[in-house]
Each structure stands twice: as structure tokens, then as C-alpha cells.
Coordinates of C-alpha atoms and ligand atoms in Angstrom, one line a residue:
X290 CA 14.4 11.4 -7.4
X291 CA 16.6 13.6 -5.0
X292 CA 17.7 11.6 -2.0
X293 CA 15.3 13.2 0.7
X294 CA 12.4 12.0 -2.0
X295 CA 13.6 8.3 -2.5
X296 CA 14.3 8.5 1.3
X297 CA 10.5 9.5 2.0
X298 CA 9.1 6.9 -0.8
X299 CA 11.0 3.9 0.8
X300 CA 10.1 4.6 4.3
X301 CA 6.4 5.2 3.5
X302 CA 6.6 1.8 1.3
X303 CA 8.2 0.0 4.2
X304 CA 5.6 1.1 7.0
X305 CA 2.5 0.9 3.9
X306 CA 3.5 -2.7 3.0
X307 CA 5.0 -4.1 6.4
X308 CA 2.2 -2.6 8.0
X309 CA -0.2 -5.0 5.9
X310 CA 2.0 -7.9 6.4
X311 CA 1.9 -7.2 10.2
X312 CA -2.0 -7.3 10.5
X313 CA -2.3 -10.5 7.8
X314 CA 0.6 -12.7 8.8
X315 CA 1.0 -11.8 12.7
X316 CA -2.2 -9.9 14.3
X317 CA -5.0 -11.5 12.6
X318 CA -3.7 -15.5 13.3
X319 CA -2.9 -14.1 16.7
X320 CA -6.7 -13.1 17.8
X321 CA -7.8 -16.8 17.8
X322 CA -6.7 -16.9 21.2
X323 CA -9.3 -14.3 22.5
X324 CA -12.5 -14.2 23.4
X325 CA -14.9 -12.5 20.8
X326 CA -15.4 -9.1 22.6
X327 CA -11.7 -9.0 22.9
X328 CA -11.2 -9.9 19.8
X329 CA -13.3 -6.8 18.4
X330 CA -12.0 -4.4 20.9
X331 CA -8.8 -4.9 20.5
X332 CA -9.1 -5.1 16.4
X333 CA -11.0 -1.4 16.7
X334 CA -8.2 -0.4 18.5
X335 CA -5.5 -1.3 16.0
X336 CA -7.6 -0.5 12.6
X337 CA -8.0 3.0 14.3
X338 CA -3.8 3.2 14.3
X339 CA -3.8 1.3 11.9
X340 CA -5.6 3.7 9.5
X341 CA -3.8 6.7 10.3
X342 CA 0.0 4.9 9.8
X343 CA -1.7 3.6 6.4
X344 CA -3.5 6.8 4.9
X345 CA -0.2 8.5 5.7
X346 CA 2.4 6.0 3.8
X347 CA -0.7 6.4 0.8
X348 CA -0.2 10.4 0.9
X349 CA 3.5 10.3 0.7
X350 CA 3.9 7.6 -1.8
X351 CA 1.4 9.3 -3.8
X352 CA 3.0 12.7 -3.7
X353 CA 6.9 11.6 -3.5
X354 CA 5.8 9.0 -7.0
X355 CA 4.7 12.1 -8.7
X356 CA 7.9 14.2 -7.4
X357 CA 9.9 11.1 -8.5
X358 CA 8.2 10.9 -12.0
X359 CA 8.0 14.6 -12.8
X360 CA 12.1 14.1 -11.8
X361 CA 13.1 11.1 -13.5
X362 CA 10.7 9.5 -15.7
X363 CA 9.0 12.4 -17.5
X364 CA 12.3 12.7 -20.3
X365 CA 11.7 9.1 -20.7
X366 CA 10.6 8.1 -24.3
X367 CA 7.4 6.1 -24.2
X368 CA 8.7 2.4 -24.2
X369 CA 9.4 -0.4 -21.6
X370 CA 10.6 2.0 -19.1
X371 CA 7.2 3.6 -19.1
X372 CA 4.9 0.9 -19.6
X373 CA 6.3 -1.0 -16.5
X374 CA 5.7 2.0 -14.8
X375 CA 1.9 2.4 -16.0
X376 CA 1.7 -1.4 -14.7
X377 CA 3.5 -0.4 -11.0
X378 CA 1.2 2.5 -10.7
X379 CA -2.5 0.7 -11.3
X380 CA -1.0 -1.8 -9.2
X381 CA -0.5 0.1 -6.5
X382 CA -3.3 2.1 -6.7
X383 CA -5.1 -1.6 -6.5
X384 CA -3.3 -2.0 -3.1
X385 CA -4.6 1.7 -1.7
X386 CA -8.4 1.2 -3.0
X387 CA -8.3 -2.1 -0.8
X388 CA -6.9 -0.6 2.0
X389 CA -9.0 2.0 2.1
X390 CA -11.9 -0.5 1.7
X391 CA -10.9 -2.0 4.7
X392 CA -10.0 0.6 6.9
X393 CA -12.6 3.8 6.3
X394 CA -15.0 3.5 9.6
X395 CA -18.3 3.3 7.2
X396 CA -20.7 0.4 7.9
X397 CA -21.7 -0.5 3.9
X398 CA -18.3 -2.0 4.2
X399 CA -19.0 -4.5 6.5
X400 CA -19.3 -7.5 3.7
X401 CA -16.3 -6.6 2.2
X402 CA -14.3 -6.5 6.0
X403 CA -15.9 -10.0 6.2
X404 CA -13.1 -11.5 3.7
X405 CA -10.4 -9.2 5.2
X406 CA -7.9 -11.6 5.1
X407 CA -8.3 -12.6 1.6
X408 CA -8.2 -8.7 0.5
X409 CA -4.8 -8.6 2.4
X410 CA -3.6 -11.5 1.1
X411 CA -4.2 -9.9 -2.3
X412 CA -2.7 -6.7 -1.6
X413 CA 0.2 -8.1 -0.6
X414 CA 0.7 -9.9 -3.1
X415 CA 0.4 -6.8 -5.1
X416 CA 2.6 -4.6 -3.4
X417 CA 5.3 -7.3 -3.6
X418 CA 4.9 -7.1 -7.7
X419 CA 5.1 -3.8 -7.5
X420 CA 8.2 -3.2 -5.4
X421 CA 10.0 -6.1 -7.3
X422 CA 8.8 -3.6 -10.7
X423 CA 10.8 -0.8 -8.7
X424 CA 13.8 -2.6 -8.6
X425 CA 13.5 -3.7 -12.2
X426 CA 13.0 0.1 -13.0
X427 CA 16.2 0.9 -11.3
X428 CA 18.6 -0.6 -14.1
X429 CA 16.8 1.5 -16.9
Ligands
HEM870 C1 2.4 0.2 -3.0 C2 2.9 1.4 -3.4 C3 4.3 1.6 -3.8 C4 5.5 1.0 -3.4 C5 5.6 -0.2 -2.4 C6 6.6 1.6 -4.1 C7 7.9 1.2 -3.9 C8 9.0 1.8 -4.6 C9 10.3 1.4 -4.4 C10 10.9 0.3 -3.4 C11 11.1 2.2 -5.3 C12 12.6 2.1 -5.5 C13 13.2 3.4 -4.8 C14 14.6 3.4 -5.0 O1 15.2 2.7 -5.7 O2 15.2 4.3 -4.4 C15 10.2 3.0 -6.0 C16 10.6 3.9 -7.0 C17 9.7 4.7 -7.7 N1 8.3 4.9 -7.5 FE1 7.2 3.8 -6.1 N2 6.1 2.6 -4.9 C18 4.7 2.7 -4.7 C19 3.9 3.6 -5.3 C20 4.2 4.5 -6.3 C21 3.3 5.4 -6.9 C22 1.8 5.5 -6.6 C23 4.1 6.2 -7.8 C24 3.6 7.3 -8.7 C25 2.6 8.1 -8.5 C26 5.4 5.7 -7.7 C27 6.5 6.2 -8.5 C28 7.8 5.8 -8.4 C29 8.9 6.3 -9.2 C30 8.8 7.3 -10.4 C31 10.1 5.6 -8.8 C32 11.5 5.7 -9.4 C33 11.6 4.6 -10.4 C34 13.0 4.6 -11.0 O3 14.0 4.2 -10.4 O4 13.1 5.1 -12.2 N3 5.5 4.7 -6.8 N4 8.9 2.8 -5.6

């Protein structure tokens, strides 16, 4: 990747993934301390920001990936190189289909936004395989 690419990929993985681990570790234990009709205000207010600053990491890591494989990866003979990437990518497309479970404003996904925790907890998990898989890419 040229530097301006890796630069864009990191930044969107930092506000993508920290953004997560804001809302599961910090926001979400914090609300116990409000009312209920705070409590949903205040969460409508931050999914709403919360949305936009997530969509837009999903866009840039999306198109900056492809720049970065079409750049480094596609000379690459099919081996371990490639199939840990194949692993990193459905991973992380894992972590965007259950962020944008949880954050697109449609009502059917009310059940799902019942266990959002859980789904966070998940997709962090994820996103921390998948950046440790970056590093491990790195050395190839
Ligand atoms: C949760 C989503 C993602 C995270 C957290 C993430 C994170 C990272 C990180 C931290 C690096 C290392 C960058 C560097 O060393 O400068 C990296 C590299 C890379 N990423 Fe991602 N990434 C994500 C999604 C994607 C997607 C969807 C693609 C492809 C469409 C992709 C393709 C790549 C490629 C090709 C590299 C270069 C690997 C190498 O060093 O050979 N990434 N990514």
C-alpha cells in the first residue's frame, strides 16, 4: 500500500474498532445510571453519530483493502500469505454485517438490538483477530 493508503486504512480501523469498544466497554455500562427515557434519548443520539463515524471507517477500509490488495497482494502466489488474508477479510466483513445490524434505523431489527452487547462483544472480538492477522501479514 502507498503511505497515504495504509495511512487512511489505519485511521479508519482505529475510529471503526475504538469506536465499538467505546460504546461496549464505556457508554453502554455507563447508562445504568439514567433514568429510562434518558437512557433512550441519549442512546438515539449517539447511534445516530455513531452510525455515520462507523459506515464511514466501513467505506474506507473497504476501498483502501482493495487499493491495498490490488497493490501488494495480487503478485502473491496462492499460499499462506493469501489464505490468512481470505480469513482477515470474512472476518471483517463478520464485524461490518453486525454493525450494520445494529446501527441501520429499521424496526425488524429490534430483536437483534435487544442483545446489543453481546453482538459487540463479538465483533470485537473479531476485529481484534483480524488486526492481530494484519500484523502477522506484515512479515510475509
Ligand atoms: C475490521 C476491519 C479491518 C481492520 C481492523 C483492518 C486492519 C488492518 C491493519 C491494522 C493493517 C496493517 C496496516 C499496516 O501495517 O500498515 C491492515 C492491512 C491490510 N488490510 Fe486491513 N483491516 C480491515 C479490513 C480490511 C478489508 C475489508 C480488506 C480488503 C478488502 C483489507 C485489506 C488489507 C490489506 C491488503 C492489508 C495489507 C496487508 C499486508 O501488509 O500485506 N483490510 N489492515
Amino acid at each position: 500500500m502507498t503511505s497515504l493508503v495504509q495511512w487512511v486504512h489505519l485511521v479508519s480501523a482505529v475510529v471503526g474498532v475504538g469506536g465499538i469498544a467505546f460504546v461496549l466497554v464505556i457508554l453502554l455500562p455507563s447508562l445504568q445510571v439514567l433514568a429510562d427515557e434518558q437512557r433512550n434519548q441519549l442512546m438515539k443520539v449517539v447511534m445516530g453519530r455513531f452510525r455515520w463515524a462507523n459506515w464511514s471507517a466501513i467505506v474506507l477500509l473497504i476501498a483502501s483493502g482493495l487499493y491495498g490488495i490490488r497493490a501488494r497482494a495480487w503478485e502473491a502466489p496462492w499460499g499462506p500469505y493469501w489464505k490468512w488474508l481470505t480469513v482477515k477479510i470474512v472476518l471483517a466483513f463478520c464485524v461490518f454485517t453486525i454493525s450494520l445490524l445494529l446501527t441501520l434505523p429499521i424496526q425488524v431489527l429490534g430483536r437483534f438490538r435487544a442483545r446489543r452487547e453481546m453482538w459487540l462483544a463479538i465483533a470485537l472480538g473479531a476485529a481484534t483477530v483480524v488486526i492481530l492477522i494484519s500484523a502477522y501479514l506484515r512479515g510475509f
